[in-house]
CSV table of C-alpha atoms in Angstrom, one decimal:
chain,number,residue,atom,x,y,z
N,1,MET,CA,143.9,170.1,67.8
N,2,ILE,CA,142.3,168.9,65.7
N,3,TYR,CA,140.7,172.0,63.7
N,4,THR,CA,144.2,173.3,63.6
N,5,GLY,CA,144.9,169.9,61.6
N,6,VAL,CA,141.6,170.3,59.2
N,7,GLN,CA,142.7,174.4,58.6
N,8,GLU,CA,146.4,172.8,57.5
N,9,PHE,CA,144.8,170.6,55.6
N,10,TRP,CA,142.1,173.2,54.0
N,11,GLY,CA,144.7,175.5,53.9
N,12,THR,CA,147.3,173.8,51.3
N,13,LEU,CA,144.3,171.7,49.9
N,14,LEU,CA,142.9,175.1,48.5
N,15,ASP,CA,147.1,176.7,48.0
N,16,MET,CA,147.9,173.7,45.7
N,17,SER,CA,144.4,173.6,44.0
N,18,PRO,CA,144.5,176.0,40.8
N,19,TYR,CA,148.2,174.3,39.6
N,20,LEU,CA,146.7,170.8,40.8
N,21,LEU,CA,143.9,171.1,38.6
N,22,LEU,CA,145.8,172.9,35.6
N,23,GLY,CA,148.8,169.7,35.1
N,24,PHE,CA,146.1,167.4,35.7
N,25,ALA,CA,145.1,169.0,32.2
N,26,VAL,CA,148.5,168.7,30.7
N,27,ALA,CA,149.2,165.2,32.3
N,28,GLY,CA,145.4,164.7,30.5
N,29,LEU,CA,147.1,166.2,27.3
N,30,LEU,CA,150.9,164.1,27.6
N,31,SER,CA,148.6,160.7,28.1
N,32,VAL,CA,147.2,161.0,24.5
N,33,LEU,CA,150.3,162.6,22.6
N,34,VAL,CA,152.9,160.2,24.3
N,35,LYS,CA,152.0,156.6,23.8
N,36,ALA,CA,154.3,154.1,25.8
N,37,GLU,CA,155.3,151.7,22.2
N,38,GLN,CA,156.7,156.1,21.2
N,39,VAL,CA,158.8,155.4,24.3
N,40,GLU,CA,159.7,152.2,23.6
N,41,ARG,CA,160.9,152.8,19.7
N,42,HIS,CA,163.0,155.5,20.9
N,43,LEU,CA,164.5,153.7,24.1
N,44,GLY,CA,165.7,150.5,22.0
N,45,LYS,CA,169.5,150.9,21.6
N,46,PRO,CA,172.3,151.0,23.8
N,47,GLY,CA,174.3,154.1,25.3
N,48,PHE,CA,174.6,157.3,26.2
N,49,LEU,CA,172.2,158.7,24.2
N,50,SER,CA,169.1,156.4,25.5
N,51,ILE,CA,170.5,156.9,28.6
N,52,LEU,CA,169.3,160.6,28.2
N,53,LYS,CA,166.2,160.0,26.8
N,54,ALA,CA,164.7,158.2,28.6
N,55,SER,CA,165.3,160.6,31.7
N,56,VAL,CA,164.3,163.4,29.3
N,57,PHE,CA,161.5,161.6,28.5
N,58,GLY,CA,160.0,160.7,32.1
N,59,ILE,CA,160.6,164.1,33.8
N,60,PRO,CA,156.6,165.1,32.0
N,61,LEU,CA,154.9,162.0,32.6
N,62,PRO,CA,153.2,161.7,35.1
N,63,LEU,CA,154.0,158.0,36.1
N,64,CYS,CA,154.2,157.6,39.7
N,65,SER,CA,156.5,155.0,41.1
N,66,CYS,CA,154.0,152.0,41.2
N,67,GLY,CA,153.1,152.7,37.4
N,68,VAL,CA,156.3,154.1,36.0
N,69,ILE,CA,157.4,149.6,36.7
N,70,PRO,CA,154.7,147.7,34.4
N,71,VAL,CA,156.7,151.1,31.9
N,72,ALA,CA,160.1,149.9,32.5
N,73,ALA,CA,159.7,146.4,32.4
N,74,SER,CA,158.3,147.1,28.6
N,75,LEU,CA,160.9,148.8,27.7
N,76,ARG,CA,163.3,146.1,28.6
N,77,ARG,CA,161.4,143.8,27.0
N,78,HIS,CA,161.2,145.4,23.9
N,79,GLY,CA,164.6,146.2,23.7
N,80,ALA,CA,166.0,148.9,25.9
N,81,GLY,CA,168.8,148.9,27.1
N,82,LYS,CA,169.9,147.9,30.8
N,83,GLY,CA,171.2,151.9,31.5
N,84,ALA,CA,167.7,153.5,29.4
N,85,VAL,CA,165.1,151.0,31.3
N,86,ALA,CA,167.4,152.0,34.7
N,87,SER,CA,167.3,155.9,34.0
N,88,PHE,CA,163.8,155.5,33.4
N,89,LEU,CA,162.6,154.1,36.3
N,90,LEU,CA,165.1,157.2,38.1
N,91,SER,CA,163.2,160.5,36.5
N,92,THR,CA,160.0,159.1,35.9
N,93,PRO,CA,158.1,159.4,39.3
N,94,GLN,CA,160.4,162.0,40.4
N,95,THR,CA,158.6,164.3,38.4
N,96,GLY,CA,155.5,165.1,36.9
N,97,VAL,CA,153.5,168.1,35.0
N,98,ASP,CA,151.0,167.4,38.0
N,99,SER,CA,154.1,167.4,40.9
N,100,ILE,CA,155.6,170.1,38.9
N,101,MET,CA,153.5,172.6,39.3
N,102,VAL,CA,152.1,171.5,42.8
N,103,THR,CA,155.8,171.9,44.1
N,104,TYR,CA,155.9,175.4,41.8
N,105,SER,CA,152.9,176.3,43.7
N,106,LEU,CA,153.7,175.1,47.9
N,107,MET,CA,157.9,176.1,47.3
N,108,GLY,CA,158.3,178.5,45.8
N,109,PRO,CA,160.0,178.8,41.7
N,110,LEU,CA,163.7,177.3,42.3
N,111,PHE,CA,161.9,174.3,44.4
N,112,ALA,CA,160.0,174.2,41.2
N,113,ILE,CA,162.8,174.5,39.1
N,114,PHE,CA,165.8,172.5,40.4
N,115,ARG,CA,163.9,169.8,41.0
N,116,PRO,CA,163.1,168.1,37.4
N,117,LEU,CA,166.3,169.2,36.7
N,118,ALA,CA,167.9,166.8,40.0
N,119,ALA,CA,165.8,164.2,38.4
N,120,LEU,CA,167.2,164.9,34.6
N,121,LEU,CA,171.0,164.0,36.6
N,122,SER,CA,169.3,161.1,38.6
N,123,GLY,CA,168.7,159.6,35.4
N,124,VAL,CA,171.6,160.5,33.6
N,125,ILE,CA,174.0,158.9,35.6
N,126,GLY,CA,171.9,156.2,37.4
N,127,GLY,CA,171.8,154.9,34.1
N,128,SER,CA,175.1,155.8,33.1
N,129,LEU,CA,176.0,153.6,35.6
N,130,VAL,CA,173.9,150.6,35.9
N,131,GLU,CA,175.0,150.4,32.0
N,132,LEU,CA,178.6,150.0,32.9
N,133,ALA,CA,178.1,147.6,35.4
N,134,GLY,CA,175.4,145.4,33.9
N,135,GLY,CA,178.4,144.2,31.7
N,136,LYS,CA,177.1,143.0,27.7
N,137,ASP,CA,173.3,143.5,27.9
N,138,ASP,CA,172.2,140.9,25.9
N,139,HIS,CA,168.8,141.5,24.9
N,140,ALA,CA,166.6,140.5,22.2
N,141,GLU,CA,165.7,142.8,19.7
N,142,VAL,CA,162.6,145.1,19.5
N,143,ASP,CA,159.8,143.6,18.7
N,144,ALA,CA,158.4,143.4,15.0
N,145,CYS,CA,154.9,144.5,16.0
N,146,MET,CA,156.4,147.8,17.2
N,147,ASP,CA,156.5,149.4,14.0
N,148,ASP,CA,153.1,148.7,13.5
N,149,CYS,CA,151.8,150.1,17.0
N,150,CYS,CA,154.1,153.1,17.4
N,151,ALA,CA,153.0,154.0,13.3
N,152,PRO,CA,151.6,157.5,13.8
N,153,SER,CA,147.3,156.5,13.2
N,154,SER,CA,144.6,158.6,12.2
N,155,VAL,CA,143.5,161.0,13.9
N,156,ASP,CA,141.8,160.4,17.0
N,157,ARG,CA,138.2,163.3,16.7
N,158,HIS,CA,137.6,161.9,20.8
N,159,TRP,CA,141.0,163.5,22.3
N,160,LEU,CA,139.7,165.6,23.9
N,161,GLY,CA,137.6,163.3,25.8
N,162,ARG,CA,140.0,160.6,26.0
N,163,ALA,CA,142.3,163.7,27.7
N,164,PHE,CA,139.9,165.0,29.9
N,165,THR,CA,139.2,161.2,31.4
N,166,TYR,CA,143.0,160.7,31.7
N,167,GLY,CA,144.0,163.8,33.3
N,168,PHE,CA,140.9,164.7,35.7
N,169,MET,CA,139.3,161.2,35.6
N,170,THR,CA,142.1,157.9,35.4
N,171,LEU,CA,145.2,159.9,36.8
N,172,PRO,CA,144.0,161.1,40.2
N,173,ARG,CA,142.3,157.4,40.4
N,174,ASP,CA,146.1,156.1,40.9
N,175,ILE,CA,147.7,159.7,42.9
N,176,GLY,CA,144.4,160.4,44.9
N,177,ARG,CA,143.9,157.9,47.3
N,178,SER,CA,148.3,158.8,48.7
N,179,MET,CA,147.5,162.3,48.0
N,180,ILE,CA,144.8,162.9,50.5
N,181,VAL,CA,147.2,160.2,53.4
N,182,GLY,CA,149.8,162.9,52.3
N,183,LEU,CA,147.8,165.8,53.3
N,184,VAL,CA,146.1,164.3,56.6
N,185,LEU,CA,149.6,163.4,57.8
N,186,ALA,CA,151.1,167.0,56.5
N,187,GLY,CA,148.5,167.9,59.0
N,188,VAL,CA,149.1,165.5,61.9
N,189,ILE,CA,152.6,166.2,61.3
N,190,ALA,CA,152.0,170.2,61.4
N,191,VAL,CA,150.3,170.0,64.8
N,192,ALA,CA,152.0,167.3,66.9
N,193,VAL,CA,155.9,167.6,66.1
N,194,PRO,CA,156.7,170.7,67.7
N,195,ASP,CA,159.1,172.8,65.5
N,196,ASP,CA,162.3,172.5,67.0
N,197,PHE,CA,161.8,168.6,66.5
N,198,PHE,CA,164.4,168.5,63.3
N,199,THR,CA,166.4,171.0,63.7
N,200,GLN,CA,167.2,169.5,68.2
N,201,PHE,CA,167.0,166.0,67.7
N,202,VAL,CA,168.3,165.3,63.8
N,203,GLY,CA,170.7,167.7,63.0
N,204,THR,CA,170.4,170.5,60.0
N,205,GLY,CA,173.3,169.7,56.6
N,206,LEU,CA,174.6,166.3,55.4
N,207,LEU,CA,173.2,164.6,59.3
N,208,GLY,CA,169.5,166.1,58.6
N,209,MET,CA,169.5,164.8,54.5
N,210,ILE,CA,170.9,161.1,55.5
N,211,PHE,CA,168.2,161.2,57.8
N,212,MET,CA,165.4,162.0,54.9
N,213,MET,CA,167.3,159.3,52.5
N,214,LEU,CA,166.6,156.8,55.3
N,215,VAL,CA,163.3,157.5,55.6
N,216,GLY,CA,162.6,158.1,52.5
N,217,ILE,CA,163.9,154.9,50.5
N,218,PRO,CA,162.1,152.3,51.6
N,219,VAL,CA,158.5,154.2,52.1
N,220,TYR,CA,155.9,154.4,48.8
N,221,VAL,CA,155.4,158.1,47.9
N,222,CYS,CA,154.0,159.6,44.4
N,223,ALA,CA,155.7,163.1,43.8
N,224,THR,CA,152.8,165.1,44.5
N,225,ALA,CA,151.6,163.4,47.3
N,226,SER,CA,155.6,164.3,48.9
N,227,VAL,CA,155.6,167.7,48.3
N,228,PRO,CA,152.8,168.8,51.2
N,229,ILE,CA,154.9,166.7,53.5
N,230,ALA,CA,157.7,168.0,52.9
N,231,VAL,CA,156.8,172.0,52.8
N,232,VAL,CA,155.5,170.7,56.8
N,233,MET,CA,159.0,169.3,57.8
N,234,MET,CA,160.4,172.3,56.2
N,235,ALA,CA,158.7,174.6,59.1
N,236,LYS,CA,159.7,171.9,61.6
N,237,GLY,CA,163.0,172.0,61.1
N,238,ILE,CA,164.6,171.1,58.4
N,239,THR,CA,166.4,172.3,55.4
N,240,PRO,CA,165.3,172.8,51.8
N,241,GLY,CA,167.7,170.3,50.9
N,242,ALA,CA,167.1,167.8,53.5
N,243,ALA,CA,163.4,168.5,51.7
N,244,LEU,CA,164.6,167.7,48.4
N,245,VAL,CA,166.5,165.0,49.6
N,246,PHE,CA,162.9,163.4,50.6
N,247,LEU,CA,161.8,163.9,47.4
N,248,ILE,CA,164.3,162.7,45.3
N,249,THR,CA,164.2,159.4,47.8
N,250,GLY,CA,160.7,158.5,48.6
N,251,PRO,CA,159.2,159.1,44.2
N,252,ALA,CA,162.1,157.2,43.4
N,253,THR,CA,162.3,154.3,45.9
N,254,ASN,CA,159.6,151.5,47.2
N,255,ALA,CA,160.4,147.6,47.6
N,256,ALA,CA,158.6,147.0,45.3
N,257,ALA,CA,160.4,148.7,42.2
N,258,ILE,CA,163.2,147.6,43.6
N,259,THR,CA,162.5,144.1,43.5
N,260,THR,CA,160.8,144.2,40.2
N,261,LEU,CA,164.8,146.1,39.3
N,262,TRP,CA,166.4,143.1,40.3
N,263,LYS,CA,164.7,141.1,38.8
N,264,VAL,CA,164.3,142.3,35.0
N,265,LEU,CA,168.4,143.9,35.3
N,266,GLY,CA,170.1,141.7,37.9
N,267,ARG,CA,171.8,142.5,41.3
N,268,ARG,CA,175.1,144.3,39.9
N,269,SER,CA,172.5,147.0,38.5
N,270,ALA,CA,169.9,146.6,41.1
N,271,LEU,CA,172.8,148.2,43.6
N,272,ALA,CA,174.1,150.6,41.2
N,273,TYR,CA,170.6,151.8,41.2
N,274,MET,CA,170.2,152.2,44.4
N,275,ALA,CA,173.8,153.5,45.0
N,276,SER,CA,173.3,156.5,41.9
N,277,VAL,CA,169.8,157.1,43.9
N,278,ALA,CA,171.8,158.0,47.2
N,279,LEU,CA,174.4,160.3,45.6
N,280,VAL,CA,172.1,162.0,43.6
N,281,ALA,CA,169.7,162.7,47.1
N,282,LEU,CA,172.4,163.8,48.6
N,283,GLY,CA,174.3,166.0,45.5
N,284,SER,CA,171.3,167.6,44.9
N,285,GLY,CA,170.4,168.5,48.2
N,286,LEU,CA,174.1,170.1,49.0
N,287,ALA,CA,173.4,172.2,46.7
N,288,LEU,CA,170.5,173.4,46.5
N,289,ASP,CA,171.1,174.6,50.5
N,290,TYR,CA,173.7,176.9,48.5
N,291,LEU,CA,171.9,178.1,46.4
N,292,PHE,CA,169.1,179.0,49.3
N,293,THR,CA,172.6,180.8,50.8
N,294,VAL,CA,172.9,182.9,47.3
N,295,VAL,CA,169.3,183.1,46.4
N,296,PRO,CA,167.1,183.4,49.5
N,297,LEU,CA,163.6,182.4,47.2
N,298,GLY,CA,162.0,180.0,49.6
N,299,ALA,CA,158.2,179.1,49.6
N,300,GLU,CA,157.1,182.1,51.2
N,301,HIS,CA,157.4,183.9,48.2
N,302,VAL,CA,155.7,181.4,46.4
N,303,PRO,CA,152.9,183.8,43.5
N,304,HIS,CA,149.5,181.7,44.9
N,305,HIS,CA,149.4,184.5,47.4
N,306,MET,CA,148.6,187.2,44.7
N,307,LEU,CA,145.5,184.2,43.5
N,308,PRO,CA,142.6,186.0,44.3
N,309,PRO,CA,140.7,183.9,47.3
N,310,ALA,CA,137.7,183.2,45.5
N,311,LEU,CA,139.3,181.7,42.7
N,312,LYS,CA,141.5,179.6,45.4
N,313,VAL,CA,138.0,178.7,46.8
N,314,LEU,CA,136.6,177.6,44.0
N,315,THR,CA,139.5,175.4,43.1
N,316,GLY,CA,140.0,173.9,46.0
N,317,ILE,CA,136.2,173.0,46.1
N,318,ILE,CA,136.8,171.7,42.5
N,319,LEU,CA,139.7,169.4,43.2
N,320,ALA,CA,138.3,168.3,46.3
N,321,VAL,CA,135.3,166.8,43.7
N,322,VAL,CA,137.9,165.3,41.7
N,323,LEU,CA,139.9,163.1,44.1
N,324,GLY,CA,136.5,162.7,46.2
N,325,GLN,CA,135.5,160.8,42.6
N,326,ALA,CA,138.9,159.3,42.3
N,327,PHE,CA,138.0,157.8,46.0
N,328,PHE,CA,134.9,156.8,44.8
N,329,ARG,CA,135.4,155.3,41.9
N,330,SER,CA,139.2,153.3,43.3
N,331,ARG,CA,136.1,151.8,46.2
N,332,HIS,CA,133.6,150.2,44.4
N,333,GLY,CA,135.0,149.7,40.8
N,334,HIS,CA,135.1,151.0,37.0
N,335,ALA,CA,137.0,148.5,35.2
N,336,GLU,CA,135.4,145.9,32.5
N,337,HIS,CA,134.9,142.5,32.8
N,338,GLY,CA,135.5,139.7,30.1
N,339,HIS,CA,132.4,137.6,29.5
N,340,GLY,CA,133.9,133.5,29.5
N,341,GLY,CA,137.3,132.4,28.3
N,342,ARG,CA,139.9,131.7,30.9
N,343,GLU,CA,140.3,134.1,34.6
N,344,PHE,CA,143.9,134.3,35.8
N,345,SER,CA,145.1,135.7,38.8
N,346,VAL,CA,147.2,138.8,38.5
N,347,LYS,CA,149.0,140.2,41.7
N,348,GLY,CA,150.9,143.3,41.8
N,349,MET,CA,148.6,145.9,39.7
N,350,THR,CA,147.9,149.0,41.7
N,351,CYS,CA,147.0,151.7,39.1
N,352,SER,CA,145.8,151.7,35.4
N,353,HIS,CA,148.9,152.0,33.9
N,354,CYS,CA,149.7,148.5,35.3
N,355,GLN,CA,146.0,147.8,34.3
N,356,GLN,CA,147.1,148.6,30.4
N,357,THR,CA,150.2,147.3,30.4
N,358,VAL,CA,149.2,143.4,32.0
N,359,THR,CA,145.8,144.0,28.5
N,360,ARG,CA,148.2,144.7,26.7
N,361,VAL,CA,151.6,142.1,26.5
N,362,ILE,CA,148.7,139.8,27.1
N,363,SER,CA,146.5,141.4,23.5
N,364,GLU,CA,149.9,140.8,21.4
N,365,LEU,CA,150.3,137.1,22.5
N,366,GLU,CA,149.3,135.1,19.1
N,367,GLY,CA,146.3,133.5,18.7
N,368,VAL,CA,144.3,135.7,21.5
N,369,LYS,CA,141.3,137.2,20.1
N,370,GLU,CA,140.4,139.2,23.6
N,371,ALA,CA,141.8,140.4,27.0
N,372,SER,CA,139.7,142.1,30.0
N,373,VAL,CA,141.7,143.4,32.6
N,374,SER,CA,140.2,144.5,35.9
N,375,LEU,CA,142.0,146.5,38.3
N,376,ASP,CA,139.9,146.2,41.5
N,377,LYS,CA,139.5,142.5,41.8
N,378,GLY,CA,143.1,141.5,40.3
N,379,THR,CA,142.0,139.2,37.1
N,380,ALA,CA,142.9,138.5,33.5
N,381,THR,CA,140.1,137.6,31.8
N,382,VAL,CA,141.6,136.2,28.5
N,383,LYS,CA,140.0,134.8,25.3
N,384,GLY,CA,141.4,133.0,22.4
N,385,GLU,CA,143.6,130.1,21.7
N,386,ALA,CA,147.2,131.3,23.4
N,387,SER,CA,148.3,128.5,25.8
N,388,CYS,CA,148.4,129.6,29.7
N,389,ALA,CA,152.0,129.4,29.7
N,390,ASP,CA,152.8,131.4,27.5
N,391,ILE,CA,149.8,133.9,28.8
N,392,ILE,CA,151.8,133.7,32.4
N,393,LYS,CA,155.0,134.2,30.9
N,394,ALA,CA,153.8,137.7,29.2
N,395,ILE,CA,152.2,139.0,32.8
N,396,GLU,CA,155.4,138.0,34.2
N,397,SER,CA,157.4,140.0,31.6
N,398,VAL,CA,156.5,143.1,33.1
N,399,GLY,CA,157.0,142.6,36.3
N,400,TYR,CA,153.2,141.3,38.0
N,401,SER,CA,152.8,137.5,39.0
N,402,ALA,CA,150.0,135.7,37.4
N,403,GLU,CA,148.4,131.7,37.7
N,404,GLU,CA,145.7,130.6,36.1
N,405,LYS,CA,142.3,130.8,38.4
N,406,GLY,CA,141.4,127.3,39.4
N,407,HIS,CA,144.8,125.7,38.9
N,408,ASP,CA,148.0,125.1,41.0
N,409,HIS,CA,151.0,126.4,39.3
N,410,SER,CA,153.5,126.2,41.8
N,411,HIS,CA,155.4,123.9,40.1
N,412,ASP,CA,156.1,126.3,37.9
């Protein structure tokens, strides 16, 4: 049984490795070409156009459901409307160039096309519902510093190195652990769960989709790691539509995202967000099941079977090395630590995007000379004259909690 599980793990890794490595490379280029500040500048006005832009912006960005939270909170802080923020929160974690490539490799072209379309639809519908539910949006004007932040910079001669670092070191570090857990879980399900389990005990059609939605909503699973789990569940009897429901609700919802949404946008907006996730997931699942009856193109037609075995083995080894070094770095730490200055404990950071967001909001404060944030230690070291209250408020404005080390802020 263990041998079969290992075979399943390695076989899935080989099938997805060429496409995931390509996705990492494209994600690295996007990290250089598309900045969070540029996204903020384009989403500063309320209305449907900003909601549509937010959903379109979010689809290719390689942000998981933990990494998208600080970016969305920063969008709100810099003036984006509630609808645009909700749209970005919905569409971004569902897809990304890496997850789209993995979906194509393991589930076929129809899934790979339908999944980002469902993400776009959920962003537009969810953002519109949140905008209607939120009432009058008295958000602050976009910070004046945004013009400077988003001004075109001189040509960066080191852009290729930064793209490689993000694509093959930072991004794998963010999703590597979830990716390995997803592959292991897929192997365990393949070995331990009977082939007719879902057909016999859960059912197909709408009932199976509701079950997968109830599984997907509370758990945290990134868009890429969810794919092998969905594939093995399809092998155990769930329909493609039910698998899509899991691929939508798993990445788009988790306790941290819902809590942050409730805090940043309010109760009515959070409820509208959850309702839109459920409606779009079930509607998309039903539509996909219908499409599979018209266009019988499933995972068995995926083109990775046509790739040379030697190429799959080579890319599988490379991917294993990339994920291995990411896991090693995440355990042993690599963040820069400041020397001197005031130190703050920051709770809630889970990935490099969180670290970058906290660094940026502190650095933007008047009187801050230097800010150094350690993801591994959960600390921020700040030099300058900015008050502790302003620093803590800035950190909390993007969805984290903070307190100065050695001081009790429970009375604040």
